[in-house]
Amino acid sequence: MPTNRRITLAGRPEGFPDESDFRLEEASVPQPGPGEALVRIAFVSVDPYMRGRMRNKASYAPPMGLGEVMTGGAVGKVIESNDPQLQAGDIVEGLLGWQEYAAVRLHEVRKVDPSLAPISTAVGVLGMPGMTAYFGLLEVGKPKPGDTVVVSGAAGAVGSIVGQIAKICGCRVVGVAGSDNKIGYITRELGFHAAFNYKTVTAYDGKLKELCPDGIDVYFDNVGGSVSDAVWRQIALRARIVVCGQISQYNLEKAETGPRQLFQLISKRARAEGFLVGDFRQHYPEAMGRMAAWIREGRLKYHEDIAEGIENAPHAFLDMMRGKNLGKQLVRVSDV
Ligand SMILES: NC(=O)c1ccc[n+]([C@@H]2O[C@H](COP(=O)([O-])OP(=O)(O)OC[C@H]3O[C@@H](n4cnc5c(N)ncnc54)[C@H](OP(=O)(O)O)[C@@H]3O)[C@@H](O)[C@H]2O)c1
């Protein structure tokens, strides 16, 4: 009988987490009860929001308990089912956690059409990160043709898609990312109009002025901190600031203080708005259909960095938090 290898939360990190905050455990493969199906997981996702759930502090979602299986999106194949609406062979996606098998109910998963794209995309460009890019940019950022759009975290799962959707909308796109390799990827492969490496450029204000001479109409903020402080100082009249993520702050025990920027909102009559992707859930199918069409037409590209084996999920997560990933960071758990 195979076992279910899974990663549980072993500690609550202070500052940057490390591998000792996670534990690899073996359990028996769950037996699906009445109305349940057994899923063999193919890919699990590692995402920045998981850092917040490792804290013992309620946010928009409750914290994970010590000893619990790490939360996380995953995609896999139904191998046994006691629900006629979930058939063996169906591909499903949901919050199945960092493990090899999960017993699920119909309402906990969505069925994935494997003819649209490789199934890994169900937790990437055609999953939560892709939906974040799509709704954050289009519904919160409201880009118009000719706008200058700046995106931080520009080579990651969300940012790389934001920039390309902005291009599809007819915008000029400037990316900010943390390595020359990433800058090369987003400008040469993805067609961003300009980009800079925030780890080697020190004068952010001057660089942004040079790359965005007419000011910044939309800022898609994935990182916060000093990069965002500089962007705020360059916003154009009636700019929209999409507050998607603040990853530069996630491992700090004490919140950073920075320049107070709210006067920029007054003088530029601008708007800053946060959002949670889940608020747009009912519109996912339409967005996924559009995004899948853009992929087929070659207008939307995506890259996946794939670690192998559930035992490597903590390492993949830590590498992603350090910026080692290009595009979406995944972990392959099995070939389903
Ligand atoms: N609001 C929502 O509903 C929602 C949903 C999903 C994601 N998010 C947020 O969106 C952001 C991007 O998520 P993702 O899944 O696409 O992750 P990702 O960009 O694929 O990976 C995280 C990236 O963050 C960058 N980073 C790490 N530390 C940083 C620092 N101190 N300063 C600046 N950048 C840093 C690294 O890239 P560099 O090499 O460029 O530093 C790293 O590759 C995160 O802030 C996440 O919390 C929000």
PDB file of N, CA and C in Angstrom, residues 103-164:
ATOM      1  N   ALA A 103      -8.207  13.364   0.003  1.00  0.00           N
ATOM      2  CA  ALA A 103      -9.622  12.985  -0.143  1.00  0.00           C
ATOM      3  C   ALA A 103     -10.418  14.286  -0.219  1.00  0.00           C
ATOM      4  N   VAL A 104     -11.242  14.420  -1.239  1.00  0.00           N
ATOM      5  CA  VAL A 104     -11.928  15.700  -1.467  1.00  0.00           C
ATOM      6  C   VAL A 104     -13.415  15.493  -1.717  1.00  0.00           C
ATOM      7  N   ARG A 105     -14.159  16.565  -1.543  1.00  0.00           N
ATOM      8  CA  ARG A 105     -15.565  16.589  -1.943  1.00  0.00           C
ATOM      9  C   ARG A 105     -15.702  17.509  -3.152  1.00  0.00           C
ATOM     10  N   LEU A 106     -16.781  17.312  -3.886  1.00  0.00           N
ATOM     11  CA  LEU A 106     -16.985  18.044  -5.135  1.00  0.00           C
ATOM     12  C   LEU A 106     -16.835  19.560  -4.945  1.00  0.00           C
ATOM     13  N   HIS A 107     -17.425  20.099  -3.860  1.00  0.00           N
ATOM     14  CA  HIS A 107     -17.414  21.560  -3.703  1.00  0.00           C
ATOM     15  C   HIS A 107     -16.018  22.095  -3.365  1.00  0.00           C
ATOM     16  N   GLU A 108     -15.085  21.203  -3.053  1.00  0.00           N
ATOM     17  CA  GLU A 108     -13.741  21.672  -2.677  1.00  0.00           C
ATOM     18  C   GLU A 108     -12.796  21.791  -3.876  1.00  0.00           C
ATOM     19  N   VAL A 109     -13.242  21.346  -5.028  1.00  0.00           N
ATOM     20  CA  VAL A 109     -12.355  21.343  -6.201  1.00  0.00           C
ATOM     21  C   VAL A 109     -13.073  21.921  -7.414  1.00  0.00           C
ATOM     22  N   ARG A 110     -12.263  22.306  -8.406  1.00  0.00           N
ATOM     23  CA  ARG A 110     -12.869  22.638  -9.704  1.00  0.00           C
ATOM     24  C   ARG A 110     -12.280  21.672 -10.720  1.00  0.00           C
ATOM     25  N   LYS A 111     -13.104  21.300 -11.694  1.00  0.00           N
ATOM     26  CA  LYS A 111     -12.603  20.402 -12.731  1.00  0.00           C
ATOM     27  C   LYS A 111     -11.777  21.200 -13.722  1.00  0.00           C
ATOM     28  N   VAL A 112     -10.682  20.595 -14.165  1.00  0.00           N
ATOM     29  CA  VAL A 112      -9.761  21.261 -15.078  1.00  0.00           C
ATOM     30  C   VAL A 112      -9.887  20.582 -16.436  1.00  0.00           C
ATOM     31  N   ASP A 113      -9.948  21.394 -17.490  1.00  0.00           N
ATOM     32  CA  ASP A 113     -10.014  20.843 -18.841  1.00  0.00           C
ATOM     33  C   ASP A 113      -8.571  20.656 -19.345  1.00  0.00           C
ATOM     34  N   PRO A 114      -8.092  19.395 -19.407  1.00  0.00           N
ATOM     35  CA  PRO A 114      -6.681  19.201 -19.767  1.00  0.00           C
ATOM     36  C   PRO A 114      -6.389  19.481 -21.239  1.00  0.00           C
ATOM     37  N   SER A 115      -7.460  19.718 -22.028  1.00  0.00           N
ATOM     38  CA  SER A 115      -7.201  20.033 -23.441  1.00  0.00           C
ATOM     39  C   SER A 115      -6.824  21.514 -23.628  1.00  0.00           C
ATOM     40  N   LEU A 116      -7.066  22.345 -22.600  1.00  0.00           N
ATOM     41  CA  LEU A 116      -6.774  23.783 -22.731  1.00  0.00           C
ATOM     42  C   LEU A 116      -5.276  24.053 -22.736  1.00  0.00           C
ATOM     43  N   ALA A 117      -4.552  23.374 -21.843  1.00  0.00           N
ATOM     44  CA  ALA A 117      -3.120  23.633 -21.634  1.00  0.00           C
ATOM     45  C   ALA A 117      -2.610  22.537 -20.701  1.00  0.00           C
ATOM     46  N   PRO A 118      -1.286  22.368 -20.549  1.00  0.00           N
ATOM     47  CA  PRO A 118      -0.775  21.395 -19.578  1.00  0.00           C
ATOM     48  C   PRO A 118      -1.408  21.619 -18.205  1.00  0.00           C
ATOM     49  N   ILE A 119      -1.653  20.532 -17.478  1.00  0.00           N
ATOM     50  CA  ILE A 119      -2.437  20.670 -16.239  1.00  0.00           C
ATOM     51  C   ILE A 119      -1.705  21.481 -15.161  1.00  0.00           C
ATOM     52  N   SER A 120      -0.372  21.608 -15.266  1.00  0.00           N
ATOM     53  CA  SER A 120       0.364  22.428 -14.292  1.00  0.00           C
ATOM     54  C   SER A 120      -0.152  23.869 -14.299  1.00  0.00           C
ATOM     55  N   THR A 121      -0.670  24.311 -15.444  1.00  0.00           N
ATOM     56  CA  THR A 121      -1.125  25.707 -15.532  1.00  0.00           C
ATOM     57  C   THR A 121      -2.357  25.970 -14.655  1.00  0.00           C
ATOM     58  N   ALA A 122      -3.008  24.890 -14.181  1.00  0.00           N
ATOM     59  CA  ALA A 122      -4.197  25.075 -13.333  1.00  0.00           C
ATOM     60  C   ALA A 122      -3.837  25.703 -11.992  1.00  0.00           C
ATOM     61  N   VAL A 123      -2.555  25.657 -11.611  1.00  0.00           N
ATOM     62  CA  VAL A 123      -2.136  26.385 -10.405  1.00  0.00           C
ATOM     63  C   VAL A 123      -1.167  27.518 -10.779  1.00  0.00           C
ATOM     64  N   GLY A 124      -1.134  27.860 -12.064  1.00  0.00           N
ATOM     65  CA  GLY A 124      -0.241  28.916 -12.527  1.00  0.00           C
ATOM     66  C   GLY A 124      -1.003  29.918 -13.365  1.00  0.00           C
ATOM     67  N   VAL A 125      -0.621  29.992 -14.626  1.00  0.00           N
ATOM     68  CA  VAL A 125      -1.196  31.046 -15.475  1.00  0.00           C
ATOM     69  C   VAL A 125      -2.716  30.888 -15.635  1.00  0.00           C
ATOM     70  N   LEU A 126      -3.217  29.655 -15.635  1.00  0.00           N
ATOM     71  CA  LEU A 126      -4.672  29.456 -15.721  1.00  0.00           C
ATOM     72  C   LEU A 126      -5.252  29.087 -14.351  1.00  0.00           C
ATOM     73  N   GLY A 127      -4.600  29.565 -13.315  1.00  0.00           N
ATOM     74  CA  GLY A 127      -5.074  29.321 -11.951  1.00  0.00           C
ATOM     75  C   GLY A 127      -4.987  30.602 -11.143  1.00  0.00           C
ATOM     76  N   MET A 128      -4.800  30.465  -9.843  1.00  0.00           N
ATOM     77  CA  MET A 128      -4.860  31.622  -8.941  1.00  0.00           C
ATOM     78  C   MET A 128      -3.914  32.761  -9.334  1.00  0.00           C
ATOM     79  N   PRO A 129      -2.630  32.491  -9.620  1.00  0.00           N
ATOM     80  CA  PRO A 129      -1.756  33.633  -9.967  1.00  0.00           C
ATOM     81  C   PRO A 129      -2.187  34.340 -11.254  1.00  0.00           C
ATOM     82  N   GLY A 130      -2.588  33.564 -12.248  1.00  0.00           N
ATOM     83  CA  GLY A 130      -3.054  34.167 -13.501  1.00  0.00           C
ATOM     84  C   GLY A 130      -4.306  35.000 -13.288  1.00  0.00           C
ATOM     85  N   MET A 131      -5.221  34.495 -12.453  1.00  0.00           N
ATOM     86  CA  MET A 131      -6.448  35.248 -12.157  1.00  0.00           C
ATOM     87  C   MET A 131      -6.121  36.541 -11.399  1.00  0.00           C
ATOM     88  N   THR A 132      -5.100  36.472 -10.550  1.00  0.00           N
ATOM     89  CA  THR A 132      -4.672  37.665  -9.797  1.00  0.00           C
ATOM     90  C   THR A 132      -4.202  38.749 -10.768  1.00  0.00           C
ATOM     91  N   ALA A 133      -3.395  38.317 -11.737  1.00  0.00           N
ATOM     92  CA  ALA A 133      -2.895  39.272 -12.731  1.00  0.00           C
ATOM     93  C   ALA A 133      -4.059  39.862 -13.525  1.00  0.00           C
ATOM     94  N   TYR A 134      -4.944  38.998 -13.975  1.00  0.00           N
ATOM     95  CA  TYR A 134      -6.043  39.413 -14.860  1.00  0.00           C
ATOM     96  C   TYR A 134      -6.985  40.400 -14.153  1.00  0.00           C
ATOM     97  N   PHE A 135      -7.494  40.004 -12.983  1.00  0.00           N
ATOM     98  CA  PHE A 135      -8.499  40.855 -12.332  1.00  0.00           C
ATOM     99  C   PHE A 135      -7.853  42.068 -11.656  1.00  0.00           C
ATOM    100  N   GLY A 136      -6.654  41.863 -11.103  1.00  0.00           N
ATOM    101  CA  GLY A 136      -5.980  43.001 -10.474  1.00  0.00           C
ATOM    102  C   GLY A 136      -5.716  44.094 -11.492  1.00  0.00           C
ATOM    103  N   LEU A 137      -5.205  43.691 -12.645  1.00  0.00           N
ATOM    104  CA  LEU A 137      -4.888  44.716 -13.645  1.00  0.00           C
ATOM    105  C   LEU A 137      -6.166  45.293 -14.260  1.00  0.00           C
ATOM    106  N   LEU A 138      -7.043  44.409 -14.757  1.00  0.00           N
ATOM    107  CA  LEU A 138      -8.182  44.921 -15.535  1.00  0.00           C
ATOM    108  C   LEU A 138      -9.254  45.568 -14.659  1.00  0.00           C
ATOM    109  N   GLU A 139      -9.555  44.982 -13.506  1.00  0.00           N
ATOM    110  CA  GLU A 139     -10.664  45.493 -12.689  1.00  0.00           C
ATOM    111  C   GLU A 139     -10.218  46.586 -11.711  1.00  0.00           C
ATOM    112  N   VAL A 140      -8.988  46.489 -11.213  1.00  0.00           N
ATOM    113  CA  VAL A 140      -8.526  47.492 -10.242  1.00  0.00           C
ATOM    114  C   VAL A 140      -7.681  48.561 -10.946  1.00  0.00           C
ATOM    115  N   GLY A 141      -6.773  48.101 -11.815  1.00  0.00           N
ATOM    116  CA  GLY A 141      -5.880  49.053 -12.497  1.00  0.00           C
ATOM    117  C   GLY A 141      -6.545  49.795 -13.646  1.00  0.00           C
ATOM    118  N   LYS A 142      -7.549  49.181 -14.259  1.00  0.00           N
ATOM    119  CA  LYS A 142      -8.292  49.789 -15.374  1.00  0.00           C
ATOM    120  C   LYS A 142      -7.359  50.467 -16.390  1.00  0.00           C
ATOM    121  N   PRO A 143      -6.503  49.678 -17.031  1.00  0.00           N
ATOM    122  CA  PRO A 143      -5.556  50.280 -17.984  1.00  0.00           C
ATOM    123  C   PRO A 143      -6.240  50.754 -19.264  1.00  0.00           C
ATOM    124  N   LYS A 144      -5.703  51.829 -19.817  1.00  0.00           N
ATOM    125  CA  LYS A 144      -6.222  52.351 -21.095  1.00  0.00           C
ATOM    126  C   LYS A 144      -5.086  52.326 -22.119  1.00  0.00           C
ATOM    127  N   PRO A 145      -5.426  52.196 -23.408  1.00  0.00           N
ATOM    128  CA  PRO A 145      -4.353  52.216 -24.413  1.00  0.00           C
ATOM    129  C   PRO A 145      -3.506  53.470 -24.253  1.00  0.00           C
ATOM    130  N   GLY A 146      -2.208  53.304 -24.367  1.00  0.00           N
ATOM    131  CA  GLY A 146      -1.300  54.444 -24.243  1.00  0.00           C
ATOM    132  C   GLY A 146      -0.818  54.695 -22.821  1.00  0.00           C
ATOM    133  N   ASP A 147      -1.457  54.067 -21.822  1.00  0.00           N
ATOM    134  CA  ASP A 147      -1.006  54.235 -20.431  1.00  0.00           C
ATOM    135  C   ASP A 147       0.388  53.651 -20.246  1.00  0.00           C
ATOM    136  N   THR A 148       1.125  54.236 -19.304  1.00  0.00           N
ATOM    137  CA  THR A 148       2.373  53.617 -18.843  1.00  0.00           C
ATOM    138  C   THR A 148       2.052  52.802 -17.591  1.00  0.00           C
ATOM    139  N   VAL A 149       2.348  51.500 -17.667  1.00  0.00           N
ATOM    140  CA  VAL A 149       2.080  50.584 -16.557  1.00  0.00           C
ATOM    141  C   VAL A 149       3.418  50.115 -15.996  1.00  0.00           C
ATOM    142  N   VAL A 150       3.608  50.280 -14.705  1.00  0.00           N
ATOM    143  CA  VAL A 150       4.806  49.728 -14.047  1.00  0.00           C
ATOM    144  C   VAL A 150       4.357  48.550 -13.191  1.00  0.00           C
ATOM    145  N   VAL A 151       5.101  47.444 -13.298  1.00  0.00           N
ATOM    146  CA  VAL A 151       4.804  46.274 -12.458  1.00  0.00           C
ATOM    147  C   VAL A 151       6.072  45.862 -11.726  1.00  0.00           C
ATOM    148  N   SER A 152       5.945  45.670 -10.404  1.00  0.00           N
ATOM    149  CA  SER A 152       7.079  45.153  -9.621  1.00  0.00           C
ATOM    150  C   SER A 152       6.884  43.642  -9.442  1.00  0.00           C
ATOM    151  N   GLY A 153       7.953  42.955  -9.040  1.00  0.00           N
ATOM    152  CA  GLY A 153       7.876  41.482  -9.034  1.00  0.00           C
ATOM    153  C   GLY A 153       7.586  41.004 -10.443  1.00  0.00           C
ATOM    154  N   ALA A 154       8.217  41.669 -11.421  1.00  0.00           N
ATOM    155  CA  ALA A 154       7.748  41.577 -12.814  1.00  0.00           C
ATOM    156  C   ALA A 154       8.060  40.258 -13.510  1.00  0.00           C
ATOM    157  N   ALA A 155       8.982  39.466 -12.952  1.00  0.00           N
ATOM    158  CA  ALA A 155       9.314  38.202 -13.616  1.00  0.00           C
ATOM    159  C   ALA A 155       8.690  37.007 -12.912  1.00  0.00           C
ATOM    160  N   GLY A 156       7.825  37.268 -11.933  1.00  0.00           N
ATOM    161  CA  GLY A 156       7.219  36.182 -11.167  1.00  0.00           C
ATOM    162  C   GLY A 156       5.906  35.713 -11.774  1.00  0.00           C
ATOM    163  N   ALA A 157       5.231  34.847 -11.025  1.00  0.00           N
ATOM    164  CA  ALA A 157       4.011  34.211 -11.526  1.00  0.00           C
ATOM    165  C   ALA A 157       2.944  35.253 -11.872  1.00  0.00           C
ATOM    166  N   VAL A 158       2.732  36.216 -10.992  1.00  0.00           N
ATOM    167  CA  VAL A 158       1.710  37.234 -11.240  1.00  0.00           C
ATOM    168  C   VAL A 158       2.259  38.326 -12.161  1.00  0.00           C
ATOM    169  N   GLY A 159       3.423  38.867 -11.795  1.00  0.00           N
ATOM    170  CA  GLY A 159       3.954  40.033 -12.506  1.00  0.00           C
ATOM    171  C   GLY A 159       4.202  39.784 -13.984  1.00  0.00           C
ATOM    172  N   SER A 160       4.704  38.594 -14.337  1.00  0.00           N
ATOM    173  CA  SER A 160       5.020  38.320 -15.742  1.00  0.00           C
ATOM    174  C   SER A 160       3.744  38.304 -16.591  1.00  0.00           C
ATOM    175  N   ILE A 161       2.636  37.939 -15.967  1.00  0.00           N
ATOM    176  CA  ILE A 161       1.355  37.899 -16.697  1.00  0.00           C
ATOM    177  C   ILE A 161       0.738  39.299 -16.749  1.00  0.00           C
ATOM    178  N   VAL A 162       0.868  40.042 -15.647  1.00  0.00           N
ATOM    179  CA  VAL A 162       0.348  41.422 -15.620  1.00  0.00           C
ATOM    180  C   VAL A 162       0.925  42.215 -16.795  1.00  0.00           C
ATOM    181  N   GLY A 163       2.256  42.155 -16.948  1.00  0.00           N
ATOM    182  CA  GLY A 163       2.902  42.955 -17.990  1.00  0.00           C
ATOM    183  C   GLY A 163       2.396  42.595 -19.379  1.00  0.00           C
ATOM    184  N   GLN A 164       2.183  41.302 -19.606  1.00  0.00           N
ATOM    185  CA  GLN A 164       1.738  40.890 -20.941  1.00  0.00           C
ATOM    186  C   GLN A 164       0.274  41.275 -21.190  1.00  0.00           C
TER     187      GLN A 164
END
